[in-house]
XYZ file of C-alpha atoms in Angstrom:
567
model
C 79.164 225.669 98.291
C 76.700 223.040 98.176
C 77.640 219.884 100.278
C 78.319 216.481 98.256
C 75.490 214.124 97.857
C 75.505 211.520 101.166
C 74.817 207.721 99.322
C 73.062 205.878 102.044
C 73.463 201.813 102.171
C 71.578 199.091 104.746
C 74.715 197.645 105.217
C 76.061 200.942 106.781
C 74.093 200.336 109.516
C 74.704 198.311 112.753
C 74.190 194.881 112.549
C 71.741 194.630 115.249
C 69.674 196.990 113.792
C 69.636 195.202 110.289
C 68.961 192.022 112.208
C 66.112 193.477 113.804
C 64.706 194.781 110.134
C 65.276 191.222 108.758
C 63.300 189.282 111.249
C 60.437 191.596 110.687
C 60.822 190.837 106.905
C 58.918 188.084 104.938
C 60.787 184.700 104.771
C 60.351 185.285 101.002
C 61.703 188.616 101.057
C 64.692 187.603 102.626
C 64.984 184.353 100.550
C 65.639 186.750 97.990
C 68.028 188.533 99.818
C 70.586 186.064 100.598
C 73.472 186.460 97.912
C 73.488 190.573 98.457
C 76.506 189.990 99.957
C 78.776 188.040 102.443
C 77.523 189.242 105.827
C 73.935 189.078 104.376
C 74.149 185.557 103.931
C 76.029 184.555 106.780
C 73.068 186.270 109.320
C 70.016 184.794 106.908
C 71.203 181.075 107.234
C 72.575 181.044 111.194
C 70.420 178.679 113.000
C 69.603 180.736 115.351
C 68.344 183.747 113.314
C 66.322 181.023 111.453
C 64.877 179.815 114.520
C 63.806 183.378 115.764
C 62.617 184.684 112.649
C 60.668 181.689 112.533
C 59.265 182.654 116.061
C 58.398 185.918 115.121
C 56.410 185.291 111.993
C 52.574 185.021 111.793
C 50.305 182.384 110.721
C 49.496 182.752 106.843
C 46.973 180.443 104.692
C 48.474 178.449 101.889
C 46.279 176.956 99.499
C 47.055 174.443 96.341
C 44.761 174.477 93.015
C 46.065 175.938 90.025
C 49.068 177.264 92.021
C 49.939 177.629 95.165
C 49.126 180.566 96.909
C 50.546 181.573 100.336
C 48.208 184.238 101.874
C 48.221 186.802 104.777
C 44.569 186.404 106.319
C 45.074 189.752 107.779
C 45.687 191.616 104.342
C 44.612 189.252 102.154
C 47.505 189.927 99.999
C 49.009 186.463 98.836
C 52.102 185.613 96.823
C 51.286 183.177 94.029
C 53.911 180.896 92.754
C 53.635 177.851 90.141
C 53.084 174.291 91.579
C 56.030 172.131 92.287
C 57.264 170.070 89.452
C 57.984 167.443 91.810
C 53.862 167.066 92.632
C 52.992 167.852 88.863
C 55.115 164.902 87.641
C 54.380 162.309 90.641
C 51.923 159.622 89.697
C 49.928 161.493 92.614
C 49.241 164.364 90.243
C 48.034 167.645 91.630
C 44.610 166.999 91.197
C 44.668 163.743 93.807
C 46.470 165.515 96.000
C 43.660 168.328 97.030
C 42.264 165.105 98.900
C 45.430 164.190 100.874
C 46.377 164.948 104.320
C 48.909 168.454 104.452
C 49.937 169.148 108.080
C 52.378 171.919 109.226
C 55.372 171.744 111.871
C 57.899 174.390 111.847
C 57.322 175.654 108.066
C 57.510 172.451 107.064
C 54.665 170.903 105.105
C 53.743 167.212 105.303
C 51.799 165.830 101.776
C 50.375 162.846 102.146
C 48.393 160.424 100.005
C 46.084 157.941 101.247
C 46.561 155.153 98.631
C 49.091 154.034 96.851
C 51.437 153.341 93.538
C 53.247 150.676 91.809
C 55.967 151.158 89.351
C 55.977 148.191 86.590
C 59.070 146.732 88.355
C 57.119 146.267 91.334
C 58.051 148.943 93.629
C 55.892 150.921 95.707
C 55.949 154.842 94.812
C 55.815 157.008 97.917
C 52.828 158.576 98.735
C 54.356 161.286 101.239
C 56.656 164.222 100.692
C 57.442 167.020 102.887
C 58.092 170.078 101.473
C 59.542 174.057 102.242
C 56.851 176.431 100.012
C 58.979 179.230 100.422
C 62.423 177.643 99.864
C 60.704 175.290 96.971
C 62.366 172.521 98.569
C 60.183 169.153 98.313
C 61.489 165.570 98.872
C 59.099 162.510 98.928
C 59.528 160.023 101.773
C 60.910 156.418 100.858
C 58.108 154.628 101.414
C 57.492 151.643 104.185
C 59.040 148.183 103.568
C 55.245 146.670 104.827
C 52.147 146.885 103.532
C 50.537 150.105 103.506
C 46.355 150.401 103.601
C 43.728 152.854 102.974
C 43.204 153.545 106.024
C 47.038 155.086 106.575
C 47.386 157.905 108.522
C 50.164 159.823 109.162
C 51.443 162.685 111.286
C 54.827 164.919 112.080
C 56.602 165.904 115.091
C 59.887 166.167 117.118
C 61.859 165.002 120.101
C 65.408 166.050 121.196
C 66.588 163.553 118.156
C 65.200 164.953 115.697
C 61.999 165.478 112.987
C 60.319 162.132 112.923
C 56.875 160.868 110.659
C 54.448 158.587 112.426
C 52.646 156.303 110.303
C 49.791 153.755 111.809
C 46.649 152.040 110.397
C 43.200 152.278 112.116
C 42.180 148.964 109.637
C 45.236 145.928 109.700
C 42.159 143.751 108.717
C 42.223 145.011 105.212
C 45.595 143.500 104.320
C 46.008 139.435 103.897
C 48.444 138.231 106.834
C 46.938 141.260 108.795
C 49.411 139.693 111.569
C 52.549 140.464 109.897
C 51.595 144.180 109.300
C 53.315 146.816 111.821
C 50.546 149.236 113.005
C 52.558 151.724 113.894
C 55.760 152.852 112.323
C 58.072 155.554 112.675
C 60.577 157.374 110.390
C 63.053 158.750 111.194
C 64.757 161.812 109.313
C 68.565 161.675 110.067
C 68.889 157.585 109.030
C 66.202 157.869 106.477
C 64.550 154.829 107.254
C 61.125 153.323 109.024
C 61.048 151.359 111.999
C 58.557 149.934 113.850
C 56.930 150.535 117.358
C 55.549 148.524 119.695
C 52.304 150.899 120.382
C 48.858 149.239 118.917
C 46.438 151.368 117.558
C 42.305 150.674 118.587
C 40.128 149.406 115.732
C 37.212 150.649 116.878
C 38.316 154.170 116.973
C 37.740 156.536 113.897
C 40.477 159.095 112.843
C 39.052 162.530 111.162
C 40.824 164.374 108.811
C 40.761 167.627 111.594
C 44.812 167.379 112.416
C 47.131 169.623 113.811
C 50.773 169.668 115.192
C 51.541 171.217 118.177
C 54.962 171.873 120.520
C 56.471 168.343 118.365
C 53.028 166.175 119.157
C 50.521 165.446 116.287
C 46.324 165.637 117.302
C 43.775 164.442 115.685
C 40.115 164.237 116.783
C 38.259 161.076 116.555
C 35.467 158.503 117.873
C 34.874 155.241 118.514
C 32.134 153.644 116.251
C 29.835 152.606 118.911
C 29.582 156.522 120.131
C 30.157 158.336 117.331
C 28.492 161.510 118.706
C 31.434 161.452 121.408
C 34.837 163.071 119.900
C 37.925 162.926 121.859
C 41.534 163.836 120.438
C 44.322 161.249 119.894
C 47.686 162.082 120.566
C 50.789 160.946 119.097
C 53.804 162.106 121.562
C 56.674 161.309 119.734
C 58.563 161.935 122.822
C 57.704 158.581 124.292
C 56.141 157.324 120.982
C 53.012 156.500 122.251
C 49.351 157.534 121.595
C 47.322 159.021 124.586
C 43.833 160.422 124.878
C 42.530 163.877 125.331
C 38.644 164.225 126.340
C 37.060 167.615 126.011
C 33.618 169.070 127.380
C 32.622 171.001 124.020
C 29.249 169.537 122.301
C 29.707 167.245 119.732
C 29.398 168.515 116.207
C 29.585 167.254 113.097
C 31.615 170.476 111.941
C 34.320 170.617 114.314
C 37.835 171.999 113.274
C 41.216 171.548 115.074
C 44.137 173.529 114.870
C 46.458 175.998 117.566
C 46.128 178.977 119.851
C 49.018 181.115 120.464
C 51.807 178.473 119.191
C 51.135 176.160 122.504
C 47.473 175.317 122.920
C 44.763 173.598 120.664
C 41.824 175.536 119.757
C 38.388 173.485 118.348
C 36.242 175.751 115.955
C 32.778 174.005 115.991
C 29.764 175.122 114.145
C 25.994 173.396 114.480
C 24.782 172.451 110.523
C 21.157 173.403 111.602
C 21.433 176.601 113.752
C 24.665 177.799 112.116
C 25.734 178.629 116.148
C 29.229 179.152 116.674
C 31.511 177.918 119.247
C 35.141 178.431 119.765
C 37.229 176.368 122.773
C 40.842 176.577 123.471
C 42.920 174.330 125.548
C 45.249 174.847 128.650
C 48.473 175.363 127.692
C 50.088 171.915 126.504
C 52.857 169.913 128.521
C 51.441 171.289 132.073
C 49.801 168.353 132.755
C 46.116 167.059 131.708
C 44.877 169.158 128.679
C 41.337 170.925 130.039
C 39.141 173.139 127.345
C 37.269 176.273 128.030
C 35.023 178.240 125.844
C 36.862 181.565 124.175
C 33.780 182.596 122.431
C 30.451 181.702 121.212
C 27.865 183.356 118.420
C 24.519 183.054 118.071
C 22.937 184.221 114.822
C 20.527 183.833 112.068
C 23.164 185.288 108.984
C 26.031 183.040 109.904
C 27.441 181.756 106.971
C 27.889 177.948 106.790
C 31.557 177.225 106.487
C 31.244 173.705 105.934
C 28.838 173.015 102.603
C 29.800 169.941 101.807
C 31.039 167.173 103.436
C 34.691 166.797 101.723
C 35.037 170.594 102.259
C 37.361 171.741 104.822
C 37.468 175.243 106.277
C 40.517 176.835 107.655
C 41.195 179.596 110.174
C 43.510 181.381 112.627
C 43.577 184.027 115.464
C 44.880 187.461 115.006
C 42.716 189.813 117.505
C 40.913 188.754 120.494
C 37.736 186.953 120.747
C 37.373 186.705 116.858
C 38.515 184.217 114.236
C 39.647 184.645 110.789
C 37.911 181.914 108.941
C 38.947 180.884 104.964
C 36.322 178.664 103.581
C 34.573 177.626 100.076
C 31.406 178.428 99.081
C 29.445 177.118 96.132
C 27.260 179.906 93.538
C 24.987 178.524 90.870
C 24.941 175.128 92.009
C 23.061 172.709 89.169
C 23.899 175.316 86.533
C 25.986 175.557 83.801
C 27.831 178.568 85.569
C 28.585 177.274 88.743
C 31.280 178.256 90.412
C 33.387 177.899 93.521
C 34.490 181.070 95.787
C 37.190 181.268 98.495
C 35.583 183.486 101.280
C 37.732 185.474 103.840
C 35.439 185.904 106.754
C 36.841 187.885 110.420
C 33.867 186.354 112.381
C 33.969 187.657 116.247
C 31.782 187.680 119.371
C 29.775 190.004 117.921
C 28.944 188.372 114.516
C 30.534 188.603 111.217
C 33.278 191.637 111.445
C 34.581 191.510 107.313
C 33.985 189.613 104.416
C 36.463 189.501 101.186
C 36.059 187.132 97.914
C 40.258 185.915 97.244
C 39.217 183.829 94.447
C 36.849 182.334 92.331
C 37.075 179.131 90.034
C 34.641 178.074 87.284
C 35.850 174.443 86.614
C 33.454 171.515 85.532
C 34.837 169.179 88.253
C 35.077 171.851 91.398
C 34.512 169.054 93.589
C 38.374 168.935 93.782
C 38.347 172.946 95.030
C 36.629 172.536 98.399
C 39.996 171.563 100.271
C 40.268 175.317 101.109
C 44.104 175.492 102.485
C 45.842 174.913 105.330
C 47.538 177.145 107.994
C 51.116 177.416 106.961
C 53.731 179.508 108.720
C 56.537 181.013 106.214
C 60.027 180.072 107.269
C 63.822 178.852 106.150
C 64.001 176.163 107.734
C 65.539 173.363 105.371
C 63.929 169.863 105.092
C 65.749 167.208 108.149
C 67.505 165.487 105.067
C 69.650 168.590 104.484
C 72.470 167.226 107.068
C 72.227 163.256 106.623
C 72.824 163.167 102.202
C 75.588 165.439 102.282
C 77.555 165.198 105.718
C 77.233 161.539 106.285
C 78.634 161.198 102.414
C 81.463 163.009 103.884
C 82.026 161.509 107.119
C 82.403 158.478 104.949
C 84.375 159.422 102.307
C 86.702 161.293 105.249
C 87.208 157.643 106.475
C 87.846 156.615 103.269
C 90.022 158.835 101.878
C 92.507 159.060 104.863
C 92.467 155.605 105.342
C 95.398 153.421 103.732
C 93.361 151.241 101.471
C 94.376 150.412 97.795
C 91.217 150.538 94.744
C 91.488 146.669 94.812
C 90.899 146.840 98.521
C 88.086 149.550 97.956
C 86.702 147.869 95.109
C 84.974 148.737 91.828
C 81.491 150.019 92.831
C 83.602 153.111 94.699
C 85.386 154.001 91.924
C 82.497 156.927 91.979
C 81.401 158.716 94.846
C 77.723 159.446 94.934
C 77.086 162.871 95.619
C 73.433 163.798 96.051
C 73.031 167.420 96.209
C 69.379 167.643 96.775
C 68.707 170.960 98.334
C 71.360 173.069 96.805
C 73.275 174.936 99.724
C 75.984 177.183 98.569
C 77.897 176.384 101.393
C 77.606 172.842 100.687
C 78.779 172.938 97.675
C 81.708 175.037 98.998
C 82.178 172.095 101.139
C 82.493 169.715 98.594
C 84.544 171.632 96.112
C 87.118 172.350 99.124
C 87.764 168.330 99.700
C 87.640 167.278 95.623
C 90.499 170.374 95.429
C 92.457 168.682 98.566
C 91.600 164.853 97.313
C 92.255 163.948 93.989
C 91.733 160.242 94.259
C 88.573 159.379 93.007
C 85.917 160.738 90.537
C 83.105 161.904 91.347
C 79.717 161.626 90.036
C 76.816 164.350 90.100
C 73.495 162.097 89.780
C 71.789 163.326 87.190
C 68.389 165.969 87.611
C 68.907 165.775 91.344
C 71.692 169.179 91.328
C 69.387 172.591 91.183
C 70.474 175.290 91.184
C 72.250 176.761 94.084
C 69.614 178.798 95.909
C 69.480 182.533 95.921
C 72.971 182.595 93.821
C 72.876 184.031 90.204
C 73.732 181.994 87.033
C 77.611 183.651 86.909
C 78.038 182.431 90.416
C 76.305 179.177 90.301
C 78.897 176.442 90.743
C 80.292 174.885 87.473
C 79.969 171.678 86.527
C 80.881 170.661 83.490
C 83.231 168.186 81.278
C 84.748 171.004 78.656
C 86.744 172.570 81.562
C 85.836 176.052 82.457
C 84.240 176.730 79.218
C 80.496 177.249 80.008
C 79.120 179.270 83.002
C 75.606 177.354 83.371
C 75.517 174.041 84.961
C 76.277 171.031 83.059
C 75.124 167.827 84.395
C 76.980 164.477 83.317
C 76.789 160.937 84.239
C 80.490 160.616 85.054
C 82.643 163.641 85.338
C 86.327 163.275 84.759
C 88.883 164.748 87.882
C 89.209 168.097 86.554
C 85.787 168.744 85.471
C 84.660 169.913 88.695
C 85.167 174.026 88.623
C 83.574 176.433 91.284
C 82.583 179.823 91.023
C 81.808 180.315 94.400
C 81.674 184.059 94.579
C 81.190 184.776 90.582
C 85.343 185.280 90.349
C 87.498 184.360 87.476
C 87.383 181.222 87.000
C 90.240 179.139 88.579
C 91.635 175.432 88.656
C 91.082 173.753 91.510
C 94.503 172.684 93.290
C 96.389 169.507 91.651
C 96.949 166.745 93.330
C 99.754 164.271 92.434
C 98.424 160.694 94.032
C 98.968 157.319 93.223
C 96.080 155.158 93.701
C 95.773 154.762 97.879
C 98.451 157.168 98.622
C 97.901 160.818 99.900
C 100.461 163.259 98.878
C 102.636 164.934 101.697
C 102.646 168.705 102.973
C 106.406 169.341 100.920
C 105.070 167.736 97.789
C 102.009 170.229 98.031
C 101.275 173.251 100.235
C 98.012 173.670 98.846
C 96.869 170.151 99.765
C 98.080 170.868 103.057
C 96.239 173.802 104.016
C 93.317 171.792 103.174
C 94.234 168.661 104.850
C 94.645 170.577 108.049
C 91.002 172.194 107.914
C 89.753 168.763 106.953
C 91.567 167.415 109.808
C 89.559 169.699 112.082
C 86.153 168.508 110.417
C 86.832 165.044 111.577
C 87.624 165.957 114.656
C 84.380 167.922 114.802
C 82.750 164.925 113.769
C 83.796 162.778 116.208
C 83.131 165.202 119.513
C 86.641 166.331 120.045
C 85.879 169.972 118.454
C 83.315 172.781 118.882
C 80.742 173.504 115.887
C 81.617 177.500 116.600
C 85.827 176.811 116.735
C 85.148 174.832 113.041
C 82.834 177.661 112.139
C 85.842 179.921 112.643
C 88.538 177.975 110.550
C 85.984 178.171 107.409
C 85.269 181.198 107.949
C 81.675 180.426 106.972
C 78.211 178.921 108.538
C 78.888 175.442 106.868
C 77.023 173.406 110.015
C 73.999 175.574 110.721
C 71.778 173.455 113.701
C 67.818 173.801 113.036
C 65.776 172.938 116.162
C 65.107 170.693 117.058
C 68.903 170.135 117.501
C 70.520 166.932 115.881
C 74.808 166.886 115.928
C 76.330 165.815 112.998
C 78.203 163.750 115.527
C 75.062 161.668 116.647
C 74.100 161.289 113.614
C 78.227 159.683 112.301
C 77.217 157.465 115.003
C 74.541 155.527 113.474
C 76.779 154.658 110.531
């Protein structure tokens, strides 16, 4: 008798061995993977999986022109997805920003613009975003209160409180009233706001367009103007939030390239213009004291190709084997024809000359000035943007206060009628979050700002939550201006559709556990989140009530509760 067939299932297996698959599977891969099912998605947004996974991955090349275009430099392989609307529809349009400044920290991708926008009313538009390719999450920054100048620069990094931008000016003399403009200003991610530092940048020094960031600090090179053959790399330690020095032995080039070795040291890729010589230095490791570079390799040949034809081009490259360099540049065929082109060149150069050469792409535009910007290094990751925690959470730590306080609408007063709710990312749990306090408080309406809900990530269209005024009757989202109480239906896991739990209130009064269980059994998990909030409860023990990773923690680490502190 034959035996039955066996059906065979990932999920059969044991969960450290399907962890151990996952973090050796592309963030995009698993991006996809999320709503598979419950245990799935609890694993692929922990913090700490995140964080490791993150870890584990390898340096890719991402590139923006007619898409963007995240590529393996080891394969070549790339995944090609359509430019974000959000860049496409900015005044900054797409074909500005292949001049701007992109630098990566933790899968995170700072865009900025040197320049800047008016609206007609007179406000400045920002001219910086930072943005998750693989999550498609991208959120511009609200831009300074001062003056901003063309000679802006602008980096990322960390300390213990958080993501933070630094934003300075090499050029105050540009502006009228010079004196009243801040030369160095900070932002910070979890109260969405700039401040300003008391660090003063030198005039006389010149900031290239070579950045990295490194271990939370942001490097640039640069020179003063009276020795402009002498480079040196500026530091910004947000740790102290002050700029420091680095001097380095390597010969001065014109072509010199800055990026990192092994996730904690710089590395300088410098090539002569002449000679086409090769040099490659890398750094002692950073934070042990002062920074020292030594030479990793060197090359010496007459068919070295020239990775830097133009002055506004800008190579890019990484290390995957020892004592060689993956290099991505542009080169230029038929130059002063009417078939020139542009070609993205994937060259493995080592010690002992030019190992591999592969054409990824070739453009025939008119204007292919705009194509020389060849990419940028770009590690893949799910790491949400900073903001993630301060819109939502600090909307609820406010409306907790509100709601369980014993005020009266009069007392409130008319602008709160509404609660803002700005779902800009899109979490499924948040939104879990939100429906489980509108089904235990019925006091107040609440409005969905309009184009700012997407859909929730990774979740199909049956299980997307429903928001719409004809109650239940539609299963794709419905955006309105002002949403009535019982408007607000969830399908959180694709079920039958439901009504949320009513709530008998009077305006200012909260209904008691006899008049309604259900509001109860809310009110007492609620009661836990404010105690969370306020340091008298542990982030796993309120993890365990829901059930659920509602309060994931992406390094660096920032509580909620430090954060309800600044409000």
């Amino acid at each position: 008798m034959a035996s039955p067939k066996r059906s065979w299932s990932l999920s059969l297996m044991p969960p450290e061995i399907i962890q151990e698959i996952f973090y050796k599977t592309p963030a995009e891969a698993l991006v996809r993977a999320k709503p598979t099912c419950k245990e799935w998605y609890a694993l692929l947004t922990d913090a700490s999986f995140i964080n490791e996974h993150f870890q584990r991955s390898k340096e890719h090349f991402i590139r923006i022109f007619d898409t963007v275009k995240i590529m393996d430099p080891v394969t070549a392989t790339s995944s090609v997805s359509p430019i974000p609307n959000e860049l496409l529809q900015h005044p900054y349009t797409i074909h500005n920003l292949v001049y701007t400044r992109m630098v990566h920290c933790d899968g995170l991708m700072l865009v900025g613009y040197r320049g800047w926008k008016y609206r007609s009313d007179g406000s400045r538009i920002s001219n910086l975003a930072l943005w998750n390719p693989v999550l498609k999450n991208l959120r511009w920054v609200e831009p300074p209160v001062e003056t901003i100048t063309s000679t802006d620069y602008f980096g990322i990094g960390y300390n213990s409180d958080g993501y933070k931008i630094v934003r300075f000016t090499t050029r105050p003399f540009e502006v009228e009233c010079c004196e009243d403009v801040p030369e160095v200003e900070i932002y910070e991610f979890k109260t969405s706001s700039w401040r300003t530092i008391g660090g003063e940048v030198d005039t006389d020094v010149e900031i290239t367009s070579n950045s990295v960031a490194v271990m939370g600090n942001m490097y640039w090179t640069a020179y003063r103007v009276e020795t402009p053959e002498e480079e040196f790399i500026r530091v910004f330690d947000f740790s102290d939030e002050t700029f420091k020095d680095i001097c380095f032995s390597p010969t001065s080039y014109v072509n010199s390239h800055l990026s990192c070795f092994n996730g904690d040291n710089l590395s300088l890729l410098q090539q002569d213009q002449a000679s086409r010589n090769i040099e490659v230095w890398v750094s002692s490791k950073l934070g042990d004291g002062d920074v020292t570079f030594s030479k990793y390799f060197s090359l010496s040949r007459p068919d070295l190709p020239a990775l830097r034809v133009r002055d506004d081009a800008r190579p890019v490259y990484c290390f995957v084997k020892p004592k060689s360099v993956i290099v991505w540049c542009v080169e230029v065929e038929g130059k002063g024809t009417d078939k020139a082109c542009t070609c993205c060149t994937l060259y493995e150069i080592g010690e002992d000359g030019v190992k591999s050469k592969r054409e990824t792409e070739r453009s025939y535009v008119r204007d292919y000035s705009r194509a020389f910007r060849c990419g940028y290094v770009y590690v893949p990751s799910m790491i949400p943007l900073p903001w993630i925690f301060c819109d939502v959470y600090l909307e609820m730590n406010y409306m907790i206060l509100l709601l369980c306080a014993d005020v009266t609408e009069h007392d409130v007063g008319k602008s709160l009628n509404y609660f803002e709710l700005n779902l800009r990312e899109g979490w499924p749990q948040m939104l879990l979050f939100i429906w489980s306090w509108y089904a235990a408080f019925n006091v107040m309406n609440v409005r969905i700002v309009p184009n700012t809900v997407p859909q929730a990530e990774g979740l199909g269209k049956a299980k997307t939550p429903i928001l719409s005024e004809a109650f239940g009757k539609t299963k794709t989202p419905a955006l309105s201006e002002g949403l009535d109480d019982d408007s607000f239906l969830g399908y959180i896991d694709g079920s039958t559709p439901r009504p949320l739990p009513t709530v008998t209130t009077q305006t200012g009064e909260l209904v008691t556990e006899a008049a309604n269980p259900e509001f109860a059994k809310w009110m007492r998990r609620d009661q836990l989140v404010m105690s969370w909030l306020f340091g008298s409860l542990t982030k796993d023990a309120l993890r365990s009530v829901y059930g659920l990773h509602l309060l994931p923690t992406i390094k660096p680490t920032t509580q909620l509760r430090n954060i309800s502190k600044t409000f």
